JSON list of C-alpha atoms in Angstrom, two decimals:
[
{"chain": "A", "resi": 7, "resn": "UNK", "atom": "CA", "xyz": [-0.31, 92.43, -35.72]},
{"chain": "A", "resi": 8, "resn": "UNK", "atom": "CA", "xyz": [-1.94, 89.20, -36.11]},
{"chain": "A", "resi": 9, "resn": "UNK", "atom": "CA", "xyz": [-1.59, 85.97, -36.55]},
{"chain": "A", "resi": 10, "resn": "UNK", "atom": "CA", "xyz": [-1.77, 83.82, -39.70]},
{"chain": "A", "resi": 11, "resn": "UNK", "atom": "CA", "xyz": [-4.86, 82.28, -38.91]},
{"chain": "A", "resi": 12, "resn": "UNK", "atom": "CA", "xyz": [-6.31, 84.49, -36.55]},
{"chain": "A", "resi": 13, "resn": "UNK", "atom": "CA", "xyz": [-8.63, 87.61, -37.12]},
{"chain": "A", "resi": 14, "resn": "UNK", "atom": "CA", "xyz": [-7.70, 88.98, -33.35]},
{"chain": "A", "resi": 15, "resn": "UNK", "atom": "CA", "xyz": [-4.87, 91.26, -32.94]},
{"chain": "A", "resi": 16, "resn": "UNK", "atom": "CA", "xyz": [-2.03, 89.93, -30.46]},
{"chain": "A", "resi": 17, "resn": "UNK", "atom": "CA", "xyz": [-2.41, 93.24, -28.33]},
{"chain": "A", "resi": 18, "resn": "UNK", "atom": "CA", "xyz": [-5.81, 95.48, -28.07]},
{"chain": "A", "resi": 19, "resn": "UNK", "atom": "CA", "xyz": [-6.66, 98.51, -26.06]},
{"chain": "A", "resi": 20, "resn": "UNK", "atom": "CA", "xyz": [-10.67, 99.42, -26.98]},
{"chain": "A", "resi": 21, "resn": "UNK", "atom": "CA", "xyz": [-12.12, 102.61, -25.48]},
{"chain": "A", "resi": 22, "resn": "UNK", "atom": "CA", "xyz": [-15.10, 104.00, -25.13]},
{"chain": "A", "resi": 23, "resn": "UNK", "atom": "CA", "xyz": [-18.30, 104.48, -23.19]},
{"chain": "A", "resi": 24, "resn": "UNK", "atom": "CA", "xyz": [-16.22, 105.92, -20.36]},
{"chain": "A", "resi": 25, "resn": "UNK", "atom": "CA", "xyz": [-14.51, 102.45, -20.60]},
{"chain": "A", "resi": 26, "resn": "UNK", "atom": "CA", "xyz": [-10.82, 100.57, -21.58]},
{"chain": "A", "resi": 27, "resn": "UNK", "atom": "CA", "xyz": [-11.40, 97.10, -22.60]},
{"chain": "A", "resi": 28, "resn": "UNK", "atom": "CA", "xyz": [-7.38, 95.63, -22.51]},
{"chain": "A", "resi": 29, "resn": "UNK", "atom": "CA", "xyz": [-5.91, 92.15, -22.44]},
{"chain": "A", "resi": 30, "resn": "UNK", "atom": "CA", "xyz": [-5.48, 90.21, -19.51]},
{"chain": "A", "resi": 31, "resn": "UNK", "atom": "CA", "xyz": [-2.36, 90.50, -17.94]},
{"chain": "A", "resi": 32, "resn": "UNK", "atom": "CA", "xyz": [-0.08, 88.47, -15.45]},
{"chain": "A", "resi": 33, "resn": "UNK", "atom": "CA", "xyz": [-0.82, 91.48, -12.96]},
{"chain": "A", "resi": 34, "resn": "UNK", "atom": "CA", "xyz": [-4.51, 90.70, -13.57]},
{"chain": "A", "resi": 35, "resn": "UNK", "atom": "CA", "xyz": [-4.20, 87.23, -11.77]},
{"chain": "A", "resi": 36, "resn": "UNK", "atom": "CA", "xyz": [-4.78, 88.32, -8.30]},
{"chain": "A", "resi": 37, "resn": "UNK", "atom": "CA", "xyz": [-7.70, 90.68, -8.83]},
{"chain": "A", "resi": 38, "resn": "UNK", "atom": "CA", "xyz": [-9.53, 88.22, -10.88]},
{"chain": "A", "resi": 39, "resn": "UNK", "atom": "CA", "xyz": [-10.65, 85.73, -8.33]},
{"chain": "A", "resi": 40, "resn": "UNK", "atom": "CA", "xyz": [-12.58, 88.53, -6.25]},
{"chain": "A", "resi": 41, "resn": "UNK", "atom": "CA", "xyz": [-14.19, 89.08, -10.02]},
{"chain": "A", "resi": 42, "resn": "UNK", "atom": "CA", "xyz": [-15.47, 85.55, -10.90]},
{"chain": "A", "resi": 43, "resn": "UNK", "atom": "CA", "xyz": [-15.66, 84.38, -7.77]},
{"chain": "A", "resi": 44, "resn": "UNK", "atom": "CA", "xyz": [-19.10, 84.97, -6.66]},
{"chain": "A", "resi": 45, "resn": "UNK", "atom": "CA", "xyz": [-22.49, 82.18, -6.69]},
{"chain": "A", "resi": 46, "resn": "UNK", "atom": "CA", "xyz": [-24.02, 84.62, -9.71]},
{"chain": "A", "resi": 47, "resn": "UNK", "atom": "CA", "xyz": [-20.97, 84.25, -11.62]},
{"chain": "A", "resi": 48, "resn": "UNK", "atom": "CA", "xyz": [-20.82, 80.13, -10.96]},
{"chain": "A", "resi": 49, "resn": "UNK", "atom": "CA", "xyz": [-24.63, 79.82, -11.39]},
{"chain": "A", "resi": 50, "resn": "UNK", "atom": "CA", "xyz": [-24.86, 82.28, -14.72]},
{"chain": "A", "resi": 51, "resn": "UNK", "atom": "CA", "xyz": [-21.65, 81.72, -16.35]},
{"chain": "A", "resi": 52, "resn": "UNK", "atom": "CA", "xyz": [-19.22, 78.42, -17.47]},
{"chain": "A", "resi": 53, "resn": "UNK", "atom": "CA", "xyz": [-16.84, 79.87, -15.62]},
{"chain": "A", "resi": 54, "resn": "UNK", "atom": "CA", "xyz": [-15.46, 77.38, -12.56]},
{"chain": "A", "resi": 55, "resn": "UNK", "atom": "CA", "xyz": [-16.33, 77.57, -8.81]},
{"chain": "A", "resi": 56, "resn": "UNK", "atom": "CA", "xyz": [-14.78, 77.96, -6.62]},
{"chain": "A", "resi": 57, "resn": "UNK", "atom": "CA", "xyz": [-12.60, 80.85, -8.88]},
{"chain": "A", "resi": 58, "resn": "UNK", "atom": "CA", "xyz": [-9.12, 81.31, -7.24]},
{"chain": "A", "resi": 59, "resn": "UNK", "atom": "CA", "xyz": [-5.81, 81.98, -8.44]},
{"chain": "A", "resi": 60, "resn": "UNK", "atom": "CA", "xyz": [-5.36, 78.48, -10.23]},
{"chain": "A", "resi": 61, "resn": "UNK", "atom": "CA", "xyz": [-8.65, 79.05, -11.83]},
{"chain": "A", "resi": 62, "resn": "UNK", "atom": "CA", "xyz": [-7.30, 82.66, -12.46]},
{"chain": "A", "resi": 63, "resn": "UNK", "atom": "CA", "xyz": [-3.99, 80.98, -14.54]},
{"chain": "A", "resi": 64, "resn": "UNK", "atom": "CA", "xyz": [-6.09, 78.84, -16.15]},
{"chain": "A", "resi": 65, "resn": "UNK", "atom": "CA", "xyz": [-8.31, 81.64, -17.40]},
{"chain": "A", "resi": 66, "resn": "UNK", "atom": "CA", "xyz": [-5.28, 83.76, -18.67]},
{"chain": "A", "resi": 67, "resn": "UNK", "atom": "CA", "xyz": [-3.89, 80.76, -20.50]},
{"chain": "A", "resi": 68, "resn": "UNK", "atom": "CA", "xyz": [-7.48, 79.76, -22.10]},
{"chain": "A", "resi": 69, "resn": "UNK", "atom": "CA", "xyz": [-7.83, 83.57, -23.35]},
{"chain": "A", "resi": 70, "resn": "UNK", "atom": "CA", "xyz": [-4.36, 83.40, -24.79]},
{"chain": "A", "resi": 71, "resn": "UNK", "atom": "CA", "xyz": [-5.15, 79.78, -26.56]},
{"chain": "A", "resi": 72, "resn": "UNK", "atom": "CA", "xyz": [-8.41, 81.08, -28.01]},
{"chain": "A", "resi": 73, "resn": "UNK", "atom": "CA", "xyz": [-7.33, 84.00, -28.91]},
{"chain": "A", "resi": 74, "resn": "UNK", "atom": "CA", "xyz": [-4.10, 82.60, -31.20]},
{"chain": "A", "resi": 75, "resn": "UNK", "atom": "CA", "xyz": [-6.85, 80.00, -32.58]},
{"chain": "A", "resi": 76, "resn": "UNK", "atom": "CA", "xyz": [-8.94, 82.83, -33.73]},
{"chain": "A", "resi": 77, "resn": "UNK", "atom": "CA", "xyz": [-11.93, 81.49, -32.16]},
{"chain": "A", "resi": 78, "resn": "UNK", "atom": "CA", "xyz": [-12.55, 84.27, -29.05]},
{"chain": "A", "resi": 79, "resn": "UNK", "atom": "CA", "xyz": [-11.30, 87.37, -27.03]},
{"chain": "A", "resi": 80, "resn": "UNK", "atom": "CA", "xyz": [-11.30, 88.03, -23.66]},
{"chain": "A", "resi": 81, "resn": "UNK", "atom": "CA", "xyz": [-10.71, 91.66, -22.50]},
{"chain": "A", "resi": 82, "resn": "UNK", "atom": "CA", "xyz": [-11.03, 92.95, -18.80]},
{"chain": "A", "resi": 83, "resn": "UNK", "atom": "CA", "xyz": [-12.92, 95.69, -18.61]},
{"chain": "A", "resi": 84, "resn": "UNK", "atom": "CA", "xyz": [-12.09, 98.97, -17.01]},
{"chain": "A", "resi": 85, "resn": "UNK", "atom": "CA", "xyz": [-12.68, 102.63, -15.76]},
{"chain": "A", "resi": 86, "resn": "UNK", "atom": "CA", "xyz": [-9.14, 103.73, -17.27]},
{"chain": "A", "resi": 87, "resn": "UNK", "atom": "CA", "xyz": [-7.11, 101.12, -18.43]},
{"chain": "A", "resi": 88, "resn": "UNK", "atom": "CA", "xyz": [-5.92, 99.95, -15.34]},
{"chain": "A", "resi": 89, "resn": "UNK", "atom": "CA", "xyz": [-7.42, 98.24, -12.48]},
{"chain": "A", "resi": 90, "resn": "UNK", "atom": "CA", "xyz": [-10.38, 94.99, -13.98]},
{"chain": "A", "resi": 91, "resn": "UNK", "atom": "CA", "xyz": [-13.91, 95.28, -12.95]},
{"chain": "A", "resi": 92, "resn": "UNK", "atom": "CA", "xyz": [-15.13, 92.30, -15.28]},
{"chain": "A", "resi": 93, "resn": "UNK", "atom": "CA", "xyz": [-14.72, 90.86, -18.22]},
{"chain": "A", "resi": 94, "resn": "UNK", "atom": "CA", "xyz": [-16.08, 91.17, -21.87]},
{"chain": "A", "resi": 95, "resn": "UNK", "atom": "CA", "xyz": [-15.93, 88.43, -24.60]},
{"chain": "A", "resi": 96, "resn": "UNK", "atom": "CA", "xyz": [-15.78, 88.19, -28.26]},
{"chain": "A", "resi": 97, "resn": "UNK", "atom": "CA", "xyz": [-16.22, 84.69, -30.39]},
{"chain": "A", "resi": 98, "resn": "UNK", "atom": "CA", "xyz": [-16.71, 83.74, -33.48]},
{"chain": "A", "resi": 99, "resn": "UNK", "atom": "CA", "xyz": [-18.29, 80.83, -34.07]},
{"chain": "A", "resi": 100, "resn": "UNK", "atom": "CA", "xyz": [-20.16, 78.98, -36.98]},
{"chain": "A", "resi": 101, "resn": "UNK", "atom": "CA", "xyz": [-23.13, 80.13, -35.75]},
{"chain": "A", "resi": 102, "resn": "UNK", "atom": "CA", "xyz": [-22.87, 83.90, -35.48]},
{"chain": "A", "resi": 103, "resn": "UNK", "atom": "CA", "xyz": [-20.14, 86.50, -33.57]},
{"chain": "A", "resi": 104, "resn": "UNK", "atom": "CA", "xyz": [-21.16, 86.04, -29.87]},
{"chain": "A", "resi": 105, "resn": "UNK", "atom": "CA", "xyz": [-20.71, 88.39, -27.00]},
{"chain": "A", "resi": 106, "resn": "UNK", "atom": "CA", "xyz": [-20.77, 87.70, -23.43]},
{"chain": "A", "resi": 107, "resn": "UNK", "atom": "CA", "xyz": [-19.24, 89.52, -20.22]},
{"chain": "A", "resi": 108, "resn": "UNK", "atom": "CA", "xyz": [-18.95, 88.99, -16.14]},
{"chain": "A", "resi": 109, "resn": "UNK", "atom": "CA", "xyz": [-18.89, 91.78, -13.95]},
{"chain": "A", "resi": 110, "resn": "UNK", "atom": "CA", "xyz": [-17.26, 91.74, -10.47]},
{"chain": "A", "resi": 111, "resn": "UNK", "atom": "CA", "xyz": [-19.62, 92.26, -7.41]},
{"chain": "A", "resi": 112, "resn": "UNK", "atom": "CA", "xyz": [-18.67, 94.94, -6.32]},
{"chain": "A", "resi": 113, "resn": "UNK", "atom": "CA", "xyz": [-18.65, 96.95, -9.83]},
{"chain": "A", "resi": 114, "resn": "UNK", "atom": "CA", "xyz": [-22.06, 96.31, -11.05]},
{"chain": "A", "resi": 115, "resn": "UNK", "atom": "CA", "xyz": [-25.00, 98.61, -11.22]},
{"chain": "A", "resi": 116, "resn": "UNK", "atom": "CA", "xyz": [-22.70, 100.89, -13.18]},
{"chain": "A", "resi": 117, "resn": "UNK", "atom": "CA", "xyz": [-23.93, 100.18, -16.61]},
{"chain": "A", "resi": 118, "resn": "UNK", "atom": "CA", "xyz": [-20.40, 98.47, -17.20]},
{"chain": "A", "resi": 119, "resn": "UNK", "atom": "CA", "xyz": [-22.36, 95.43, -18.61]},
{"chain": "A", "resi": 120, "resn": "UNK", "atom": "CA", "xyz": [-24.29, 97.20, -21.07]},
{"chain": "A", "resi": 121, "resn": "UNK", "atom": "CA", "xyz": [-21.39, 99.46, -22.31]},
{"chain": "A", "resi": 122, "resn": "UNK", "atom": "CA", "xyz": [-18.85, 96.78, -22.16]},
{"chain": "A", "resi": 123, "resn": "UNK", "atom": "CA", "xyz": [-21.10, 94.94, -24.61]},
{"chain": "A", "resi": 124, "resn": "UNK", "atom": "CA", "xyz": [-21.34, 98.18, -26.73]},
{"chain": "A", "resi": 125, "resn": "UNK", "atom": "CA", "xyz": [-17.87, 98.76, -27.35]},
{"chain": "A", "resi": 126, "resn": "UNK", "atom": "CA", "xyz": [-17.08, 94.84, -28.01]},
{"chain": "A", "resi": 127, "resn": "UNK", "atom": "CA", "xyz": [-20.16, 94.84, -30.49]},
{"chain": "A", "resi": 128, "resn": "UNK", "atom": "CA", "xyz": [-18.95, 97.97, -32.40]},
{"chain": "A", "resi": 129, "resn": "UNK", "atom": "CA", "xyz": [-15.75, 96.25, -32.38]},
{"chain": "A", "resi": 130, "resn": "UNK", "atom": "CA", "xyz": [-17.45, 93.06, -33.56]},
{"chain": "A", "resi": 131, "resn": "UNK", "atom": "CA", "xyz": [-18.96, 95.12, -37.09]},
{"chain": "A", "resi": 132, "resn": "UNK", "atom": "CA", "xyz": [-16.01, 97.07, -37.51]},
{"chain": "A", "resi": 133, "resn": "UNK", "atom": "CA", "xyz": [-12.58, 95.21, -37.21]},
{"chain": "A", "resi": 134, "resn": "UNK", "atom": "CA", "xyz": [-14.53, 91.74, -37.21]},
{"chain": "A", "resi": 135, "resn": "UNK", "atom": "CA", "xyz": [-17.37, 92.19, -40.30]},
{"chain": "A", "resi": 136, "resn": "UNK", "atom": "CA", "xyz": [-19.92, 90.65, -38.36]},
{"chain": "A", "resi": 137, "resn": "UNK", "atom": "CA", "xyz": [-23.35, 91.55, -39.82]},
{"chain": "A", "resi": 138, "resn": "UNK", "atom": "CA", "xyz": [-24.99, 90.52, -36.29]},
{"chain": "A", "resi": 139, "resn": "UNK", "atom": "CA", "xyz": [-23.50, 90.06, -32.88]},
{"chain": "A", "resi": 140, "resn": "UNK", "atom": "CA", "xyz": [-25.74, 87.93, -30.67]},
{"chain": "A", "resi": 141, "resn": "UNK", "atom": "CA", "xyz": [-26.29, 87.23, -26.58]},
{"chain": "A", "resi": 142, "resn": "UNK", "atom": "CA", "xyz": [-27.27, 83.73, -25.26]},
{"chain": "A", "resi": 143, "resn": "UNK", "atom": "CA", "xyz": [-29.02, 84.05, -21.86]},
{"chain": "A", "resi": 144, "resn": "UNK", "atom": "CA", "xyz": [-30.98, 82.82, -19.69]},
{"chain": "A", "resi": 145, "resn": "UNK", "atom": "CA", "xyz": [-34.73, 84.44, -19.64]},
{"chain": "A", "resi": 146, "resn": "UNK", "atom": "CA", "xyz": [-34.52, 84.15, -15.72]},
{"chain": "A", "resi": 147, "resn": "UNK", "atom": "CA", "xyz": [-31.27, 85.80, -15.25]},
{"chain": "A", "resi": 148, "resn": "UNK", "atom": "CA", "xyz": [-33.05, 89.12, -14.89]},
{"chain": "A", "resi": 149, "resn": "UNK", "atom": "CA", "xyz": [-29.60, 91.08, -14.52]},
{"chain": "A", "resi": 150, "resn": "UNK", "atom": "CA", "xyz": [-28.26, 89.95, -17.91]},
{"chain": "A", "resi": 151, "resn": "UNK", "atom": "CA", "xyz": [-31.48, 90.63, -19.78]},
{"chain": "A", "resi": 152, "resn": "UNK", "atom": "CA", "xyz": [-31.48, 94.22, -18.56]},
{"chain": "A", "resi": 153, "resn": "UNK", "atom": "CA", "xyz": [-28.04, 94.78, -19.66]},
{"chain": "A", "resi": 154, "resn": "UNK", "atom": "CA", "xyz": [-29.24, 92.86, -23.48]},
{"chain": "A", "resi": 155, "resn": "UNK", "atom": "CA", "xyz": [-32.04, 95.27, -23.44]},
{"chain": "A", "resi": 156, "resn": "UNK", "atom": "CA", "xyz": [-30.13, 98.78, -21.98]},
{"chain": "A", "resi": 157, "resn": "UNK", "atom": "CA", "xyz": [-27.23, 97.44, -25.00]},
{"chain": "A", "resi": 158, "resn": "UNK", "atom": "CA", "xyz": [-29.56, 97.49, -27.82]},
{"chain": "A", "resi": 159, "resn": "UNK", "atom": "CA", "xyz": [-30.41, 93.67, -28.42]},
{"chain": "A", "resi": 160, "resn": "UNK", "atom": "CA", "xyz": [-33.76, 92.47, -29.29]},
{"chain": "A", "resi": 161, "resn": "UNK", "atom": "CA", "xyz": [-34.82, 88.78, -28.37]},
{"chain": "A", "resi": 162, "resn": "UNK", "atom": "CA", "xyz": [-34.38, 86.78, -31.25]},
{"chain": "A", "resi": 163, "resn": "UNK", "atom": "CA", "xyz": [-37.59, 84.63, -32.30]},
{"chain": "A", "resi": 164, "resn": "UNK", "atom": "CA", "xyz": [-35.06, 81.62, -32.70]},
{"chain": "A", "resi": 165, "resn": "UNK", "atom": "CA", "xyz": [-35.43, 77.95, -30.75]},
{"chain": "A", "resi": 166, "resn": "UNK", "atom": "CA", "xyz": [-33.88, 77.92, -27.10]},
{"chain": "A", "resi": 167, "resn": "UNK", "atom": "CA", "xyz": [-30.41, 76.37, -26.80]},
{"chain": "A", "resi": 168, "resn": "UNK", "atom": "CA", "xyz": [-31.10, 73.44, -24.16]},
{"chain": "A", "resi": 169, "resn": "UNK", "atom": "CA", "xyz": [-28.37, 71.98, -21.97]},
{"chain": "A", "resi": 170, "resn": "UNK", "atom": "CA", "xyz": [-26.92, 70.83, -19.23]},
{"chain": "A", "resi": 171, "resn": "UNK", "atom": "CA", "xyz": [-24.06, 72.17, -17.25]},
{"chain": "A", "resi": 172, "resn": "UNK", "atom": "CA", "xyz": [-22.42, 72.17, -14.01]},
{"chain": "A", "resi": 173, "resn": "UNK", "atom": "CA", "xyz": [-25.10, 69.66, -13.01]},
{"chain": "A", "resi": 174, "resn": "UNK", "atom": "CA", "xyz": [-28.49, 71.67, -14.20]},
{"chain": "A", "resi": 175, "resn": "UNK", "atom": "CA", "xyz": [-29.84, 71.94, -17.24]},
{"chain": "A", "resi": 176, "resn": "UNK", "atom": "CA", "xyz": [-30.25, 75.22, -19.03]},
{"chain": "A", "resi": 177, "resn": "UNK", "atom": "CA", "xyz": [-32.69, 77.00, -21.64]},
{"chain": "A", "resi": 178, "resn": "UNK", "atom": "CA", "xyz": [-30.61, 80.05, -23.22]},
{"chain": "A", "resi": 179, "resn": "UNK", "atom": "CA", "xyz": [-32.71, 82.77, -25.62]},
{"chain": "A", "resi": 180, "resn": "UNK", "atom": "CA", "xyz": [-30.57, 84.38, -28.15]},
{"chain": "A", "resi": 181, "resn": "UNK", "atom": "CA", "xyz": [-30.77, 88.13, -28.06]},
{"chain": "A", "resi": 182, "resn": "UNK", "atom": "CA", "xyz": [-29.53, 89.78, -31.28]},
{"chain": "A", "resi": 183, "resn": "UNK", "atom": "CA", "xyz": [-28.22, 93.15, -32.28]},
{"chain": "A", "resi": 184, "resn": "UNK", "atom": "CA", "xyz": [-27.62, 93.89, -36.46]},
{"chain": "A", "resi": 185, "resn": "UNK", "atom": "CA", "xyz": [-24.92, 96.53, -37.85]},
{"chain": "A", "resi": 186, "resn": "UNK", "atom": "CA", "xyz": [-26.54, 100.00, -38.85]}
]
């Protein structure tokens, strides 16, 4: 069940791909700090360095914020529903529904990325209507372009999004995958 104002469901359990995509959980707060904490993860992602269990808290409390707002999703991603190996994001913003996802060190070169972003787009058209699910990356951040590519998205022939964040700037291309 959801809320009033939100389109996200208060509880969600997503599989497939060989994957469970489930909420965050209390028991999650330990296990996420040798996730997100990592100089890819700082350099790539908003996410805060260093990442430890405060950070952790903080993260669980932001995902259940958003999520009540209706504005995003967080879901950890997994093998089999139980221990996280990254995360995988949903949000819906003026601009178009949005994806995004952080894998843990020592779980990547498994094609989580890629079918973590699968499931959550499929989720996206289904449950969400979105008539387009988009990426925003960073051409250099070979890793995540592989993963856009190996998940379906084309690059988008849209302007870069410029900014500036954790003290350098940023050019993000917007990598686009359309229902059907």
């Amino acid at each position: 069940m959801s809320s009033a104002t939100s389109p996200f469901p208060e509880r969600i359990r997503l599989a497939g791909e060989g994957l469970v995509l489930r909420d965050w959980t209390e028991t999650d707060l330990p296990a996420m700090p040798a996730l997100f904490d990592h100089p890819d993860i700082a350099y790539w992602t908003p996410l805060v360095s260093p990442f430890d269990e405060q950070a952790a808290r903080a993260r669980l409390d932001k995902d259940r914020r958003l999520r009540a707002e209706g504005t995003a999703m967080l879901l950890a991603v997994t093998a089999d529903g139980g221990a996280p190996l990254g995360e995988v994001m949903v949000r819906r913003a003026p601009e178009g529904t949005e994806l995004g996802y952080a894998i843990g060190p020592a779980h990547r070169r498994r094609g989580l990325a890629a079918r973590a972003v699968r499931v959550m787009a499929a989720y996206a058209f289904e449950q969400l209507g979105a008539e387009r699910v988009i990426l925003e990356l960073e051409a250099e951040n070979t890793a995540s372009v592989a993963v856009a590519t190996k998940a379906g998205f084309s690059l988008l022939d849209v302007p870069l999004i410029t900014g500036e964040e954790k003290g350098r700037p940023f050019a993000l291309q917007t990598w686009g995958l359309d229902r059907g």
